[in-house]
CSV table of C-alpha atoms in Angstrom, one decimal:
chain,number,residue,atom,x,y,z
Q,1,MET,CA,-176.7,2.9,200.6
Q,2,SER,CA,-178.5,5.8,198.8
Q,3,LYS,CA,-182.2,5.3,198.1
Q,4,ASP,CA,-184.7,7.4,196.2
Q,5,LYS,CA,-188.4,7.2,196.7
Q,6,TYR,CA,-191.0,7.3,193.9
Q,7,SER,CA,-194.8,7.2,193.8
Q,8,LEU,CA,-196.4,5.4,190.8
Q,9,THR,CA,-200.1,5.5,190.1
Q,10,VAL,CA,-201.3,3.0,187.4
Q,11,ASN,CA,-204.7,3.4,185.8
Q,12,ILE,CA,-205.9,0.8,183.4
Q,13,LYS,CA,-208.9,1.3,181.1
Q,14,ARG,CA,-210.4,-0.4,178.1
Q,15,ASP,CA,-209.3,1.8,175.1
Q,16,ASP,CA,-212.5,1.0,173.1
Q,17,ASP,CA,-215.1,2.7,175.3
Q,18,LYS,CA,-212.8,4.0,178.2
Q,19,ALA,CA,-214.7,1.7,180.6
Q,20,LEU,CA,-213.2,0.9,183.9
Q,21,VAL,CA,-211.5,-2.3,184.6
Q,22,TYR,CA,-212.6,-4.3,187.6
Q,23,TYR,CA,-210.6,-6.3,190.3
Q,24,LYS,CA,-211.4,-8.8,192.9
Q,25,GLN,CA,-209.8,-9.4,196.2
Q,26,ASP,CA,-208.7,-13.1,196.5
Q,27,GLY,CA,-207.1,-13.1,199.9
Q,28,GLN,CA,-204.2,-15.5,200.3
Q,29,ARG,CA,-205.3,-18.1,197.7
Q,30,PHE,CA,-203.0,-16.9,195.0
Q,31,GLU,CA,-199.6,-15.0,194.8
Q,32,SER,CA,-201.3,-11.6,194.9
Q,33,ASN,CA,-204.3,-10.6,197.1
Q,34,CYS,CA,-205.9,-8.8,194.1
Q,35,THR,CA,-206.7,-10.0,190.6
Q,36,ILE,CA,-207.4,-7.6,187.7
Q,37,LYS,CA,-210.1,-8.7,185.4
Q,38,MET,CA,-209.6,-8.3,181.6
Q,39,ASN,CA,-211.0,-9.6,178.4
Q,40,VAL,CA,-209.1,-11.3,175.6
Q,41,GLU,CA,-208.9,-9.5,172.2
Q,42,THR,CA,-209.3,-6.1,173.8
Q,43,THR,CA,-207.1,-3.0,173.7
Q,44,TYR,CA,-206.1,-1.6,177.1
Q,45,LYS,CA,-204.6,1.8,177.9
Q,46,PHE,CA,-202.2,1.9,180.9
Q,47,LEU,CA,-201.8,5.5,182.3
Q,48,LEU,CA,-198.8,5.8,184.5
Q,49,ASN,CA,-198.0,8.8,186.8
Q,50,PHE,CA,-194.7,9.2,188.6
Q,51,ARG,CA,-193.8,11.5,191.4
Q,52,PRO,CA,-191.1,12.8,191.2
Q,53,SER,CA,-190.7,12.4,187.5
Q,54,LEU,CA,-189.0,9.4,185.8
Q,55,LYS,CA,-188.2,9.3,182.1
Q,56,ILE,CA,-189.6,6.1,180.5
Q,57,LYS,CA,-187.8,5.0,177.4
Q,58,SER,CA,-189.7,1.8,176.7
Q,59,GLY,CA,-192.2,-0.6,178.0
Q,60,SER,CA,-193.4,-4.2,177.6
Q,61,LEU,CA,-196.1,-6.6,178.9
Q,62,LYS,CA,-195.9,-10.3,178.4
Q,63,ASN,CA,-192.7,-9.7,176.5
Q,64,CYS,CA,-194.6,-7.6,174.0
Q,65,ALA,CA,-193.3,-4.2,173.3
Q,66,LEU,CA,-195.8,-1.4,174.1
Q,67,LEU,CA,-196.2,2.0,172.4
Q,68,VAL,CA,-195.1,4.5,175.1
Q,69,LYS,CA,-196.4,8.0,174.8
Q,70,GLU,CA,-195.2,10.8,177.1
Q,71,GLU,CA,-198.2,12.8,178.3
Q,72,GLU,CA,-196.6,15.3,180.6
Q,73,PHE,CA,-193.1,15.9,182.0
Q,74,SER,CA,-191.9,18.3,184.7
Q,75,PRO,CA,-189.4,17.9,187.6
Q,76,GLU,CA,-192.2,17.2,190.0
Q,77,ALA,CA,-194.2,14.6,188.0
Q,78,SER,CA,-194.4,12.7,184.7
Q,79,SER,CA,-197.2,10.7,183.0
Q,80,TYR,CA,-197.2,8.2,180.2
Q,81,SER,CA,-199.8,6.2,178.3
Q,82,LEU,CA,-199.1,2.7,177.0
Q,83,LEU,CA,-201.4,0.6,174.8
Q,84,TRP,CA,-201.6,-3.1,175.0
Q,85,ILE,CA,-203.8,-5.5,173.0
Q,86,SER,CA,-204.6,-8.8,174.7
Q,87,ASN,CA,-204.8,-10.8,171.4
Q,88,ASP,CA,-202.2,-13.4,172.2
Q,89,VAL,CA,-203.9,-14.3,175.5
Q,90,VAL,CA,-206.3,-17.2,176.1
Q,91,VAL,CA,-209.3,-17.2,178.5
Q,92,SER,CA,-208.1,-18.1,182.1
Q,93,LYS,CA,-209.1,-21.5,183.4
Q,94,ASN,CA,-211.7,-21.6,186.2
Q,95,LYS,CA,-209.9,-20.6,189.4
Q,96,GLY,CA,-206.9,-19.8,187.3
Q,97,ARG,CA,-204.7,-16.6,187.3
Q,98,ASP,CA,-202.1,-15.3,184.9
Q,99,HIS,CA,-199.0,-13.5,186.1
Q,100,PHE,CA,-197.5,-10.8,183.7
Q,101,THR,CA,-194.9,-8.3,184.4
Q,102,LEU,CA,-195.2,-4.7,183.2
Q,103,SER,CA,-191.5,-3.8,182.5
Q,104,LEU,CA,-190.5,-0.2,182.1
Q,105,THR,CA,-187.1,0.9,181.0
Q,106,VAL,CA,-186.2,4.0,182.9
Q,107,GLN,CA,-183.6,6.3,181.3
Q,108,ASP,CA,-180.2,6.1,183.0
Q,109,LEU,CA,-181.7,4.0,186.0
Q,110,GLY,CA,-182.6,0.5,184.8
Q,111,THR,CA,-185.7,-1.4,184.7
Q,112,LEU,CA,-188.8,-1.1,187.0
Q,113,GLU,CA,-190.9,-4.3,187.0
Q,114,ILE,CA,-194.5,-4.3,188.1
Q,115,PRO,CA,-196.0,-7.7,188.7
Q,116,LEU,CA,-199.7,-8.0,187.7
Q,117,GLN,CA,-202.1,-10.9,188.6
Q,118,LEU,CA,-204.8,-11.1,185.9
Q,119,LYS,CA,-207.8,-13.2,185.0
Q,120,PHE,CA,-209.0,-13.2,181.3
Q,121,TYR,CA,-212.5,-13.6,180.1
Q,122,ASP,CA,-214.0,-14.0,176.7
Q,123,ALA,CA,-213.9,-10.8,174.6
Q,124,ASN,CA,-217.7,-10.5,174.7
Q,125,ASP,CA,-218.1,-11.3,178.4
Q,126,LYS,CA,-219.8,-8.4,180.1
Q,127,SER,CA,-220.9,-10.1,183.3
Q,128,HIS,CA,-218.1,-12.0,185.0
Q,129,SER,CA,-215.4,-9.5,183.9
Q,130,VAL,CA,-217.3,-6.7,185.7
Q,131,TRP,CA,-218.0,-8.4,189.0
Q,132,GLY,CA,-216.0,-7.0,191.9
Q,133,ASN,CA,-214.6,-3.6,192.5
Q,134,GLU,CA,-214.0,-0.8,189.9
Q,135,LEU,CA,-210.3,-0.4,189.6
Q,136,HIS,CA,-209.8,3.4,189.7
Q,137,HIS,CA,-205.9,3.0,190.0
Q,138,ILE,CA,-203.2,1.1,191.8
Q,139,GLU,CA,-200.7,3.1,193.9
Q,140,TYR,CA,-197.2,1.9,194.2
Q,141,GLU,CA,-194.4,3.1,196.5
Q,142,CYS,CA,-191.1,2.4,194.8
Q,143,ILE,CA,-187.6,2.7,196.1
Q,144,TYR,CA,-184.6,3.1,193.7
Q,145,LYS,CA,-181.4,1.6,195.1
Q,146,ARG,CA,-178.6,3.6,193.4
Q,147,ASP,CA,-175.8,1.3,194.3
Q,148,MET,CA,-177.8,-1.7,192.9
Q,149,PHE,CA,-179.4,0.1,189.9
Q,150,SER,CA,-182.7,-1.5,190.8
Q,151,PHE,CA,-186.2,-0.5,191.9
Q,152,ASN,CA,-188.1,-2.3,194.7
Q,153,ILE,CA,-191.8,-2.1,195.1
Q,154,GLU,CA,-192.4,-1.4,198.8
Q,155,LYS,CA,-196.2,-1.0,198.9
Q,156,GLU,CA,-199.1,-1.8,196.6
Q,157,VAL,CA,-202.7,-0.4,197.2
Q,158,PHE,CA,-205.7,-1.0,194.9
Q,159,ARG,CA,-208.3,1.8,194.9
C-alpha cells in the first residue's frame, strides 16, 4: 500500500478585526479533547498551509460552499484562504458542542475531511468566547492512501 504524508496547518481568525479565536481543552467529556469557540453571525477566515503542496479545488463547512482563494503555490508548499460566515448557526446550548466537517476537494486525489468541535456564542459576546487559550493554529499530520483515494488524519495538535 502506497502512502503519502502531508502536513496541514489551519489558522482561524475573525475576518472583521483579525482577532484570534480561542479554544478550550475539554478532556474526555466530548468527541474531541478541544473545542474551538466562535460567535454566530460572524465572518471567519480559515488559512490553510500544506507541506508538500496540495491543489485545493473547493471547500465546504456545514455543507456550505466556501470561497477558496489560493495564496501561494510551489512544489514544497501551498496555502489557501477560505471565508465562512456563521449566519446559519445558533448559539450552542450550555455544555453543548457542535460538530462540523471542513471538507476540502483535492485535485486528482479526492476529499480531505477535517472534523471540528465548535461552541457558538452570541455575536456580541466578548467574554465567554475569549476564555481559554488563544488558537494560533492547529497542526494535522495527514496520510494519503493512494490505493483507497482517501486521506486519514493521524495526528492533531492545537497550539
